[in-house]
Coordinates of C-alpha atoms and ligand atoms in Angstrom, one line a residue:
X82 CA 6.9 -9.3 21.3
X83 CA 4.6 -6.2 21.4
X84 CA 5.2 -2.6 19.6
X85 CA 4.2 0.6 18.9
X86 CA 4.2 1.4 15.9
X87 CA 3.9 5.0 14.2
X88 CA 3.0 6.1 10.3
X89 CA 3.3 9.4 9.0
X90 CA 4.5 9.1 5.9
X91 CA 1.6 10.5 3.4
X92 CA -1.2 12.1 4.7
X93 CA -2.3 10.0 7.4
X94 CA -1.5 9.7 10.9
X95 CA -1.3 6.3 12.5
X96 CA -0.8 4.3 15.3
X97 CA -1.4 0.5 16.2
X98 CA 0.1 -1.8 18.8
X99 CA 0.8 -5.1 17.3
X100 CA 2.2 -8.5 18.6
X101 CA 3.7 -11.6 17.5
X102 CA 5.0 -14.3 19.2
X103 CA 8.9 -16.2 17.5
X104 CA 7.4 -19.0 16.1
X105 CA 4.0 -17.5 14.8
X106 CA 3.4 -16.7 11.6
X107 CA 1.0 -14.1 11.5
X108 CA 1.0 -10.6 13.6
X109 CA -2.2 -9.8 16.2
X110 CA -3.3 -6.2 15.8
X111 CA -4.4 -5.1 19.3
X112 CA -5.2 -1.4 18.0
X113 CA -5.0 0.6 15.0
X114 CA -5.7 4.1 14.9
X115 CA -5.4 6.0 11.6
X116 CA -6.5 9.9 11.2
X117 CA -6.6 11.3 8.0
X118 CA -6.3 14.9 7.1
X119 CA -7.7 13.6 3.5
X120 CA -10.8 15.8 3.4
X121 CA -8.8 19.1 3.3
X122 CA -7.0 17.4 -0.2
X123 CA -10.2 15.9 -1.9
X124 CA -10.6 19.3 -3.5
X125 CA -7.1 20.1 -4.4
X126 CA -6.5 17.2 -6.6
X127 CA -3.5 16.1 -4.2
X128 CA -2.2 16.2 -0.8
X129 CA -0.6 19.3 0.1
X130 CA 2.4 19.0 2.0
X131 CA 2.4 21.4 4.5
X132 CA -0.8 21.4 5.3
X133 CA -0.6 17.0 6.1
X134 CA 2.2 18.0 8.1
X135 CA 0.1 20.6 10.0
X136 CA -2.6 18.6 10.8
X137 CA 0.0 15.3 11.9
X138 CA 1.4 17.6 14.0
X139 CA -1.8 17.9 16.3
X140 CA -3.1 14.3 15.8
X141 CA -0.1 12.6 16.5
X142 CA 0.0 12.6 20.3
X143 CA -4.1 12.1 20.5
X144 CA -3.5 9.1 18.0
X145 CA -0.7 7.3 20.1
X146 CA -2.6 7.7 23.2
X147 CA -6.1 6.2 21.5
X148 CA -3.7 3.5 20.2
X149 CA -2.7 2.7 23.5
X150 CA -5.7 2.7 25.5
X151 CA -7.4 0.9 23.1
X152 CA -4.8 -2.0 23.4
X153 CA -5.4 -2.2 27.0
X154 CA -1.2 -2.5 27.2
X155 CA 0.8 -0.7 29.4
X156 CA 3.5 1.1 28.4
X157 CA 6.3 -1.2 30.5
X158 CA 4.8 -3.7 28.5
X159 CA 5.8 -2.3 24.7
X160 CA 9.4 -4.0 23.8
X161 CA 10.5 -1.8 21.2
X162 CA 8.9 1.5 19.0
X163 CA 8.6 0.9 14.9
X164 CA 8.0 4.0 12.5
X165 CA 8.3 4.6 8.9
X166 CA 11.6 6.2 8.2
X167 CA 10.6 6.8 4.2
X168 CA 9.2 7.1 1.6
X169 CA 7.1 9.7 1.8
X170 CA 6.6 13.9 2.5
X171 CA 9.7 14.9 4.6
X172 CA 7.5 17.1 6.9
X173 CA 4.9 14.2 7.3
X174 CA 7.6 11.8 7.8
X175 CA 10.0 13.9 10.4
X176 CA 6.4 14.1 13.2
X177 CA 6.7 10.6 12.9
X178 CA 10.4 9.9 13.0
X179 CA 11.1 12.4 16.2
X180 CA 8.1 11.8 17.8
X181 CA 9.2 7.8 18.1
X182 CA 13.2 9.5 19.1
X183 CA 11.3 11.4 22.1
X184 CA 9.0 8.7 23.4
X185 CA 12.1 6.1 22.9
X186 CA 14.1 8.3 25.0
X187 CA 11.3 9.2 27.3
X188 CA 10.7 5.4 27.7
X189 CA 13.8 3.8 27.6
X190 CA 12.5 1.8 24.4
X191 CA 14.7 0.4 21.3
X192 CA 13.4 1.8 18.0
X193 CA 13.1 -0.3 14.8
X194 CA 13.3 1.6 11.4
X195 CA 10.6 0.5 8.8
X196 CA 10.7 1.2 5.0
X197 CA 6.6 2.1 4.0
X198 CA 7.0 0.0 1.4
X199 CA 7.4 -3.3 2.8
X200 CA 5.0 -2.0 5.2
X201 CA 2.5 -2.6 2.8
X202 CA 3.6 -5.9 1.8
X203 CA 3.4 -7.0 5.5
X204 CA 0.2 -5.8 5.9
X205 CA -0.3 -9.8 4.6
X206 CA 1.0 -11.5 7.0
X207 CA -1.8 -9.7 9.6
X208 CA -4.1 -12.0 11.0
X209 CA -7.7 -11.1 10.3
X210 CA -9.4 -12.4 12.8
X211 CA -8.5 -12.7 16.3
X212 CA -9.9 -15.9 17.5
X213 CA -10.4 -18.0 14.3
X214 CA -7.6 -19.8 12.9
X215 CA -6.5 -18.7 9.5
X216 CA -6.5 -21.3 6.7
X217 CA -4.6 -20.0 4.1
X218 CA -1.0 -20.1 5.3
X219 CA 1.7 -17.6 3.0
X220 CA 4.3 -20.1 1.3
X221 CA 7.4 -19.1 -0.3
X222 CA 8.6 -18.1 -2.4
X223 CA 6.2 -15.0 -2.9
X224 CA 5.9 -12.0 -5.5
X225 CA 4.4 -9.3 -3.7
X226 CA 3.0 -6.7 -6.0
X227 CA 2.7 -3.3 -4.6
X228 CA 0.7 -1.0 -5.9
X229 CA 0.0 2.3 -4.2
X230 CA -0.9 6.5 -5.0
X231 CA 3.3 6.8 -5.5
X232 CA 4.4 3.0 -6.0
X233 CA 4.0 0.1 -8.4
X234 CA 6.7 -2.5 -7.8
X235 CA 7.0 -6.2 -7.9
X236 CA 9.0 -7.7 -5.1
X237 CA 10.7 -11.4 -4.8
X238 CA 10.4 -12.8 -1.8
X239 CA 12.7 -16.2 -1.2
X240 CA 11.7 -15.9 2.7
X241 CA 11.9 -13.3 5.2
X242 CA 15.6 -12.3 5.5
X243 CA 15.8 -12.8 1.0
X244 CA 13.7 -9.8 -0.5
X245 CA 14.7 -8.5 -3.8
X246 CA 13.2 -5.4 -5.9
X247 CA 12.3 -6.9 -9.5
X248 CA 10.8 -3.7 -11.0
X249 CA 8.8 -0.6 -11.1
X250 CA 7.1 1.7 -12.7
X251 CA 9.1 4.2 -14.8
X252 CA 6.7 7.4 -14.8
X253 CA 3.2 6.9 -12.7
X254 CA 2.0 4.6 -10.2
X255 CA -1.2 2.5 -10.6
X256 CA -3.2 4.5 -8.1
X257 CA -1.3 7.9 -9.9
X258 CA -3.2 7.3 -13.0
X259 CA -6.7 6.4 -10.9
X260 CA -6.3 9.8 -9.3
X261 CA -4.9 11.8 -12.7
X262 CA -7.7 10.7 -14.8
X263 CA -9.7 11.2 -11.7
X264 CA -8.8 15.0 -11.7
X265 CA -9.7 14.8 -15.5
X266 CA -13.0 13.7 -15.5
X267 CA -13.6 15.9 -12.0
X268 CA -13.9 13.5 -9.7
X269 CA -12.5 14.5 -6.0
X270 CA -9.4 12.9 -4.9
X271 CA -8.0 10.2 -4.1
X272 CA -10.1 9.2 -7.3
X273 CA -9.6 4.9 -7.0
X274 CA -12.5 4.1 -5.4
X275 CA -14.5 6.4 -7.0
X276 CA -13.5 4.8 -10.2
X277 CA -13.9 1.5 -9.8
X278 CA -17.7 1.9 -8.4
X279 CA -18.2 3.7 -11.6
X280 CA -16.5 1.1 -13.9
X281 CA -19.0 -1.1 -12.5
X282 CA -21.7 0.2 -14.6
X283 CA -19.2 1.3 -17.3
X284 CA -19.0 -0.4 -20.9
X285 CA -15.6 -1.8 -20.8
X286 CA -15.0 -1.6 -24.5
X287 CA -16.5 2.0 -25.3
X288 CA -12.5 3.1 -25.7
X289 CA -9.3 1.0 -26.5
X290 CA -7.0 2.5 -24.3
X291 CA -3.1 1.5 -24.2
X292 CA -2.1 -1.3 -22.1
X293 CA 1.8 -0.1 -21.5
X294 CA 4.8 -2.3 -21.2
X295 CA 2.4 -5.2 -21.1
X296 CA 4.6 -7.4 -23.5
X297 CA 8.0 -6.2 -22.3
X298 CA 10.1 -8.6 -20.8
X299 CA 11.5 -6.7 -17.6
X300 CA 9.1 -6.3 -14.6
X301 CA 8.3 -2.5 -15.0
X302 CA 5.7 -0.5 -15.5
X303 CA 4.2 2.8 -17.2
X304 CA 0.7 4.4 -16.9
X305 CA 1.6 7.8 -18.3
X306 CA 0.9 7.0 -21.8
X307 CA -2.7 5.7 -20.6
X308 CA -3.2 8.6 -18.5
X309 CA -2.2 10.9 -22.0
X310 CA -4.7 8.5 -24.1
X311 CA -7.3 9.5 -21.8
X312 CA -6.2 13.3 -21.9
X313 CA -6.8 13.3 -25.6
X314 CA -10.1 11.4 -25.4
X315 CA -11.7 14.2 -22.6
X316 CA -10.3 16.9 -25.1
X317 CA -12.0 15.2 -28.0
X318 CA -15.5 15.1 -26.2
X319 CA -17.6 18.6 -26.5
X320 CA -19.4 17.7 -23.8
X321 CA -18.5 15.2 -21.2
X322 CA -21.5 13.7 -20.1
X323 CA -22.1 11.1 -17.1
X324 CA -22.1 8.0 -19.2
X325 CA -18.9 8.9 -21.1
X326 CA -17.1 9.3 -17.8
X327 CA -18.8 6.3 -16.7
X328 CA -17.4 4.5 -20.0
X329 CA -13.2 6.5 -19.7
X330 CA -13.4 4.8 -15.9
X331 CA -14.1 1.3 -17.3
X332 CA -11.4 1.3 -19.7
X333 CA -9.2 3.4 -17.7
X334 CA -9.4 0.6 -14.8
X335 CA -9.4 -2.3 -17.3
X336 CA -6.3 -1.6 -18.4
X337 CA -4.6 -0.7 -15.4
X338 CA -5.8 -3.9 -14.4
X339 CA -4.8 -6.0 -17.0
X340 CA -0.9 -4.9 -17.1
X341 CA -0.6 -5.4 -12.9
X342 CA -1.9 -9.2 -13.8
X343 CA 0.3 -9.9 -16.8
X344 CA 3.4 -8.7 -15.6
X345 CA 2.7 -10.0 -12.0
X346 CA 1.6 -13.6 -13.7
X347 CA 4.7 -13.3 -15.8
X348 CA 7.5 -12.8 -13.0
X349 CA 5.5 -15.7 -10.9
X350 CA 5.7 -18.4 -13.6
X351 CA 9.6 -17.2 -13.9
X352 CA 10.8 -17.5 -10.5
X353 CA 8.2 -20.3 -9.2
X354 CA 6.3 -18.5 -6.5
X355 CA 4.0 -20.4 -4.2
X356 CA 2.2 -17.2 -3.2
X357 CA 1.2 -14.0 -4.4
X358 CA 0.8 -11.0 -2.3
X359 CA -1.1 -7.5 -3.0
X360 CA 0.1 -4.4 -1.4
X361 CA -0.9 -0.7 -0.9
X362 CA -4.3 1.1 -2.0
X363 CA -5.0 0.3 -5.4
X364 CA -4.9 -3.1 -3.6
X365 CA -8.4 -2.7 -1.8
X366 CA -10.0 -2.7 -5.7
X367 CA -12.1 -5.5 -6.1
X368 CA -12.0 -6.1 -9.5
X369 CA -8.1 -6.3 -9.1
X370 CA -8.8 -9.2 -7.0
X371 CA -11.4 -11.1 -8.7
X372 CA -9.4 -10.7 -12.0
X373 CA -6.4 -11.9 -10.3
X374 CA -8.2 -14.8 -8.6
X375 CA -9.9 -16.0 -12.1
X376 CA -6.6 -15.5 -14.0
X377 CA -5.1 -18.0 -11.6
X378 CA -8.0 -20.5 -11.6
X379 CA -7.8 -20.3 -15.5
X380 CA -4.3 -20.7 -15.9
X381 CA -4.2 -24.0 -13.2
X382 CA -1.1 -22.0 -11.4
X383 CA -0.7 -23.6 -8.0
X384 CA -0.6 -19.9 -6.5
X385 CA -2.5 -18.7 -3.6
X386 CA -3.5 -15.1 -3.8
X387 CA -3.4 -12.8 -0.7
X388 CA -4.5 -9.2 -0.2
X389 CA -5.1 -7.4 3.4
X390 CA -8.2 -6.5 4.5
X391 CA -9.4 -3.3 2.8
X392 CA -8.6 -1.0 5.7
X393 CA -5.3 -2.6 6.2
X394 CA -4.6 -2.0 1.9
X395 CA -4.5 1.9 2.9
X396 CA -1.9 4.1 4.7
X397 CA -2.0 2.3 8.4
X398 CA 0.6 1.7 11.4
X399 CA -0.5 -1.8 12.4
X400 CA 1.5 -3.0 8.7
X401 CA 4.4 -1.2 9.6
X402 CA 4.6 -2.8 13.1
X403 CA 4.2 -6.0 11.5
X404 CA 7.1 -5.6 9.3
X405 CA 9.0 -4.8 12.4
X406 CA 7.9 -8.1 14.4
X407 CA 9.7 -10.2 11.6
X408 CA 12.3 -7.7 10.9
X409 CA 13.3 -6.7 14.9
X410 CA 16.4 -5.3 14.0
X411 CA 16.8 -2.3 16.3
X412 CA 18.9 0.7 15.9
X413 CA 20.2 3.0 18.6
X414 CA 17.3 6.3 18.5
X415 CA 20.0 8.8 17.4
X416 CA 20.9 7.2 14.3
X417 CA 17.5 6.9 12.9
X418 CA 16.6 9.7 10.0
X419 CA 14.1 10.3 8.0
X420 CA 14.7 9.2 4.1
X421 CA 11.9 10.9 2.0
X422 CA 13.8 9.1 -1.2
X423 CA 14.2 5.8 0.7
X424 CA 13.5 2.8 -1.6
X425 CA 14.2 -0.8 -2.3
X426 CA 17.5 -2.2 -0.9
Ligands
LIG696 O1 -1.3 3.1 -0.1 P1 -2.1 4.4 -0.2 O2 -3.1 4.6 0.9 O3 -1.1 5.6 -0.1 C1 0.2 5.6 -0.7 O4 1.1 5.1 0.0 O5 0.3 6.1 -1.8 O6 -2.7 4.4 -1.6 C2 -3.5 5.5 -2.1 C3 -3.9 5.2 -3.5 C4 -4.6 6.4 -4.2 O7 -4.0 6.6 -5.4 C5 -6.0 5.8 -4.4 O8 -6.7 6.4 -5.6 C6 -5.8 4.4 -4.6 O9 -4.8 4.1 -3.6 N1 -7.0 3.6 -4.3 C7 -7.6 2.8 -5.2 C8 -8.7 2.3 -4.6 N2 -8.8 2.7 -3.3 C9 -7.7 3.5 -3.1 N3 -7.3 2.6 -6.5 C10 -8.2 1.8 -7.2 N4 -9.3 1.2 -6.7 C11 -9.6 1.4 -5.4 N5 -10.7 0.8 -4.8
LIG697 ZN1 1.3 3.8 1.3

């Protein structure tokens, strides 16, 4: 089966053509276009609606054809369309949603409704290399922990058809409070990558910073009370100097850190998970997956730990096509909406 698949949900614009065959188990990207109106945000301190919908509005058609050509498919050859119905901005997503309507009509194509979310779950099960086999095959049952710039949630998956919301966070997402304290310390947004290159050189135990909820028993999450902790150390500081930013981003990303492991750890051990999967773009941190991948060796768990490749952690359409290859559950064009508030089932 190959499709097109289309993400607008944020401030990107994507598409990829993917394909899978029934009885494989992981997806073949054969393109993957993403444009990014990012630059015209990193100032702002956050994506400004209007002006990502602008700018999706001219790259989407330029981005479907470049997705195309560089897939070397022909159009008769594309068995169904897959975009993001939600979450996300309503303008962003509605380029996306109606653009897939026209070319579905245009085409004579079925359309396949994706939630972003378990886009970036399936962004695992991509291969990540064409030619070589992969060794490390996803067993279930699987937690997959998704943590994005809106979303932290941890997700059972029994297989496929059998995936169930555990919890979430209650105030800010992981990559939230990277890009908050980012804004604090006047770094340009997004601010997660920026941070961790800094925590690198950062003395990890120059502040004690709040590790929320990391002892509750329920699955959620909260970084606001981190994000205030840091507030009140910035307004303590007369003058803010390079190593004390240096220092707040070590800590800051530390504990971040530490809860997504605990609580992730915690709802494995309970429900007997084979795998564990890492979404969205707090995701591409390194240190996230070393400290995940030591945790496990420590503890003996008989886990394997997955995360995409580091493009393929970010905003992309190849993920949400790849959702719709195991997921082909198609849906006549004129009932398909756009859901800004869509969530977990
Ligand atoms: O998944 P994504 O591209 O967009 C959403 O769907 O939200 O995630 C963007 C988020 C931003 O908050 C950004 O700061 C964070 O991912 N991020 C990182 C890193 N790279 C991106 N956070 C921590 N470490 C990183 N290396
Ligand atoms: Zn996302």
């Amino acid at each position: 089966m190959k499709i097109l698949a289309i993400e607008t949900s944020c401030d990107e614009t994507s598409a990829s053509i993917v394909s899978k065959n029934t009885n494989e188990s992981l997806v073949a990207i054969l393109s993957n276009i993403v444009s990014s109106s990012l630059e015209l945000h990193s100032k702002t301190g956050g994506v400004i609606p209007n002006i990502a919908a602008r700018e999706q509005l001219k790259a989407i058609i330029p981005t479907i054809e470049s997705a195309i050509r560089d897939s070397k498919i022909k159009i008769k050859d594309l068995d169904a369309i897959a975009v993001t119905i939600g979450p996300g901005l309503i303008g962003s997503l509605l380029i996306g949603v109606e653009t897939a309507k026209a070319l579905a009509y245009l085409w004579n194509k079925p359309i396949i409704p994706v939630n972003h979310l378990l886009g970036h779950v399936y962004a695992n099960f991509i291969a990540k290399s064409k030619t070589k086999n992969q060794k490390l095959k996803i067993n279930f049952p699987v937690i997959a922990l998704l943590v994005s710039g809106g979303h932290t949630d941890l997700v059972l998956m029994k297989n496929h058809q059998d995936i169930k919301w555990l919890g979430g966070t209650l105030d800010d997402a992981a990559g939230e409070a990277f890009d908050k304290i980012g804004r604090l310390l006047n770094l340009p947004y997004p601010a997660g990558q920026t941070i961790e290159n800094m925590a690198k050189i950062g003395n990890k135990k120059a502040f004690d910073f709040p590790r929320p909820m990391i002892g509750s028993k329920d699955f959620n999450f909260s970084f606001s009370g981190l994000k205030a902790a840091a507030m009140r150390e910035v307004k303590k500081i007369k003058n803010l100097d390079e190593k004390t930013k240096i220092n707040i981003a070590a800590c800051v990303q530390k504990s971040i850190i530490e809860v997504l492991i605990r609580k992730t750890i915690a709802a494995a051990k309970k429900y007997g998970i084979k795998s564990i999967l890492l979404g969205g773009g707090v995701a591409s941190n390194e240190k996230l997956r070393d400290e995940f991948a030591l945790k496990i060796k420590n503890q003996k768990l008989k886990i394997k730990l997955f995360a995409p490749a580091k493009n393929l952690c970010t905003d992309n359409a190849a993920m949400v096509g790849a959702y719709a290859l195991f997921h082909p559950k198609i849906i006549n064009w004129e009932k398909i909406v756009a859901n800004p508030e869509l969530y977990f089932d």
